[in-house]
């Protein structure tokens, strides 16, 4: 089976979970015997072509992206032209593909055009929706246009993959996608992702962030409302009353970072709450391992791959029981879930985890077991391959299309 995959993100261009997902699913699909070509825009310095066992990556220069002051939607739409033409050249040079697999709306214009141009079935994975990020609302023209692009992608796709049952329901509610057109296939995480760091002595590294006697509470995410950083900041005083040795490190950049820094300073919490902004991947991964608890108090999270990252780092997790996070973390089994948007509930989850380390470690072991049995990339690739096989089988029953 030959599959053409389109994704806006692929390493080293990784902004969020989309880039992590495609980086892991591509080689896992190749291990299933699928010949894969990934086409992605070149957003940073990287080879234009790169091979891996069973496939290759083609990065497409998109000159002028973001340079003219137009909206993100317009810039992205314009970048789809070069992506489409590069993929078309590959199709014409190497022969037809069995299907196209597109991730999210950003490359959907090229994917839909290629589907109709070459009559190749289209599979779409939806990682998140604009309306979901807006908590049911579309706030501006860009958001409306993105929502329309998401609807068109789900309409044009032969089948749609959602990472959680919550997202599958959202697709039905927002776009009218029939439930029998959607397959639920989770995101994944390699259980050995942090093996090298777990073997390191992190004493000096940890000392950069917290005193030896302090309990390190970690948040990783964009500094935007939907990720819940305000919930955690509001929970800090209650946590400190119960666990005065707690130290909070909130890693990530975003439009609300400076405001959050002002809130922390205004409340006199600068010594207890660090907001460093961006940290590189190495430091972020070491923080996962060094932390005593990782907290993700999102208000909207279609999956929550950060929770899997913390689980792979053998760090106890506290998450809000919202959307996809509630499907990733089972309360009292693989982590603690708390009430969304409720600082007191978030504080309770942190305090319980820090005050009962033996229970927390039991949940950590259960979480590691789940990485092997449920969130394993080879299992996910096999499930994805089954979707591909179904589409190809149905395609062959149609005499004209």
CSV table of N, CA, C and O in Angstrom, one decimal, residues 7-27 38 40-50 57-59 281:
chain,number,residue,atom,x,y,z
A,7,UNK,N,1.0,17.0,6.2
A,7,UNK,CA,1.0,17.5,7.5
A,7,UNK,C,1.7,18.8,7.6
A,7,UNK,O,2.8,19.0,7.0
A,8,UNK,N,1.1,19.8,8.2
A,8,UNK,CA,1.7,21.1,8.4
A,8,UNK,C,3.0,21.1,9.2
A,8,UNK,O,3.9,21.9,9.0
A,9,UNK,N,3.0,20.1,10.2
A,9,UNK,CA,4.1,20.0,11.1
A,9,UNK,C,4.8,18.7,10.8
A,9,UNK,O,4.2,17.6,10.7
A,10,UNK,N,6.2,18.7,10.9
A,10,UNK,CA,7.0,17.5,10.9
A,10,UNK,C,8.4,18.0,11.4
A,10,UNK,O,8.8,19.0,11.0
A,11,UNK,N,9.0,17.2,12.3
A,11,UNK,CA,10.3,17.7,12.8
A,11,UNK,C,11.3,18.1,11.7
A,11,UNK,O,11.3,17.4,10.7
A,12,UNK,N,12.1,19.1,12.0
A,12,UNK,CA,12.2,19.9,13.2
A,12,UNK,C,11.1,21.0,13.4
A,12,UNK,O,11.2,21.7,14.4
A,13,UNK,N,10.1,21.1,12.5
A,13,UNK,CA,9.1,22.0,12.7
A,13,UNK,C,8.0,21.4,13.5
A,13,UNK,O,7.0,20.7,13.0
A,14,UNK,N,8.1,21.5,14.8
A,14,UNK,CA,7.1,21.0,15.8
A,14,UNK,C,6.6,22.1,16.7
A,14,UNK,O,7.4,22.7,17.4
A,15,UNK,N,5.3,22.4,16.5
A,15,UNK,CA,4.7,23.5,17.4
A,15,UNK,C,3.9,22.9,18.5
A,15,UNK,O,3.9,23.4,19.6
A,16,UNK,N,3.2,21.8,18.2
A,16,UNK,CA,2.4,21.1,19.2
A,16,UNK,C,2.3,19.7,18.9
A,16,UNK,O,3.1,19.0,18.3
A,17,UNK,N,1.1,19.1,19.3
A,17,UNK,CA,0.9,17.7,19.3
A,17,UNK,C,0.9,17.1,17.9
A,17,UNK,O,1.2,15.9,17.6
A,18,UNK,N,0.5,18.0,16.9
A,18,UNK,CA,0.4,17.5,15.5
A,18,UNK,C,1.8,17.0,15.0
A,18,UNK,O,1.9,16.0,14.4
A,19,UNK,N,2.8,17.8,15.3
A,19,UNK,CA,4.2,17.5,14.8
A,19,UNK,C,4.7,16.2,15.5
A,19,UNK,O,5.3,15.4,14.9
A,20,UNK,N,4.4,16.1,16.8
A,20,UNK,CA,4.8,14.9,17.6
A,20,UNK,C,4.1,13.7,17.0
A,20,UNK,O,4.7,12.6,16.8
A,21,UNK,N,2.8,13.8,16.7
A,21,UNK,CA,2.0,12.7,16.2
A,21,UNK,C,2.6,12.2,14.8
A,21,UNK,O,2.8,11.0,14.7
A,22,UNK,N,2.8,13.1,13.9
A,22,UNK,CA,3.2,12.7,12.6
A,22,UNK,C,4.7,12.1,12.6
A,22,UNK,O,5.0,11.2,11.9
A,23,UNK,N,5.5,12.6,13.5
A,23,UNK,CA,6.9,12.1,13.6
A,23,UNK,C,6.9,10.7,14.1
A,23,UNK,O,7.8,9.9,13.7
A,24,UNK,N,5.9,10.3,14.9
A,24,UNK,CA,5.9,8.9,15.4
A,24,UNK,C,5.1,8.0,14.6
A,24,UNK,O,5.4,6.8,14.4
A,25,UNK,N,3.9,8.5,14.0
A,25,UNK,CA,3.1,7.6,13.2
A,25,UNK,C,3.7,7.2,11.9
A,25,UNK,O,3.5,6.1,11.4
A,26,UNK,N,4.5,8.1,11.3
A,26,UNK,CA,5.1,7.8,10.0
A,26,UNK,C,6.0,6.5,10.0
A,26,UNK,O,5.7,5.6,9.3
A,27,UNK,N,7.0,6.5,10.9
A,27,UNK,CA,7.8,5.2,10.9
A,27,UNK,C,7.1,4.0,11.4
A,27,UNK,O,7.3,2.9,11.0
A,38,UNK,N,5.7,11.6,3.1
A,38,UNK,CA,5.2,12.7,3.9
A,38,UNK,C,5.6,14.0,3.2
A,38,UNK,O,6.7,14.2,3.0
A,40,UNK,N,5.4,18.1,3.6
A,40,UNK,CA,5.2,19.1,4.7
A,40,UNK,C,5.9,20.4,4.3
A,40,UNK,O,6.9,20.4,3.5
A,41,UNK,N,5.4,21.5,4.7
A,41,UNK,CA,6.1,22.8,4.4
A,41,UNK,C,7.4,22.9,5.1
A,41,UNK,O,7.6,22.4,6.2
A,42,UNK,N,8.4,23.6,4.5
A,42,UNK,CA,9.7,23.8,5.1
A,42,UNK,C,9.6,25.1,5.9
A,42,UNK,O,9.6,26.2,5.3
A,43,UNK,N,9.5,25.0,7.2
A,43,UNK,CA,9.3,26.2,8.1
A,43,UNK,C,10.6,26.5,8.8
A,43,UNK,O,10.6,27.5,9.5
A,44,UNK,N,11.6,25.6,8.8
A,44,UNK,CA,12.9,25.9,9.4
A,44,UNK,C,13.9,25.1,8.7
A,44,UNK,O,13.6,24.3,7.8
A,45,UNK,N,15.2,25.3,9.1
A,45,UNK,CA,16.3,24.7,8.4
A,45,UNK,C,16.2,23.2,8.5
A,45,UNK,O,16.2,22.6,9.6
A,46,UNK,N,16.1,22.5,7.4
A,46,UNK,CA,16.1,21.0,7.4
A,46,UNK,C,16.3,20.6,5.9
A,46,UNK,O,16.1,21.4,5.0
A,47,UNK,N,16.7,19.3,5.7
A,47,UNK,CA,16.8,18.8,4.3
A,47,UNK,C,15.5,18.9,3.6
A,47,UNK,O,14.4,18.6,4.1
A,48,UNK,N,15.6,19.2,2.3
A,48,UNK,CA,14.4,19.1,1.5
A,48,UNK,C,13.8,17.7,1.3
A,48,UNK,O,12.6,17.6,1.2
A,49,UNK,N,14.7,16.7,1.3
A,49,UNK,CA,14.2,15.4,1.3
A,49,UNK,C,15.0,14.6,2.3
A,49,UNK,O,16.2,14.8,2.6
A,50,UNK,N,14.3,13.6,3.0
A,50,UNK,CA,14.9,12.8,4.0
A,50,UNK,C,14.3,11.5,4.0
A,50,UNK,O,13.0,11.4,3.9
A,57,UNK,N,10.5,11.8,3.6
A,57,UNK,CA,9.9,13.1,3.9
A,57,UNK,C,10.3,14.1,2.8
A,57,UNK,O,11.5,14.2,2.4
A,58,UNK,N,9.3,14.9,2.3
A,58,UNK,CA,9.6,15.9,1.3
A,58,UNK,C,9.1,17.2,1.9
A,58,UNK,O,7.9,17.4,2.3
A,59,UNK,N,10.1,18.1,2.1
A,59,UNK,CA,9.7,19.5,2.7
A,59,UNK,C,9.7,20.5,1.5
A,59,UNK,O,10.6,20.6,0.7
A,281,UNK,N,13.7,21.6,23.9
A,281,UNK,CA,13.2,20.3,24.2
A,281,UNK,C,13.9,19.5,25.2
A,281,UNK,O,13.3,18.8,26.0
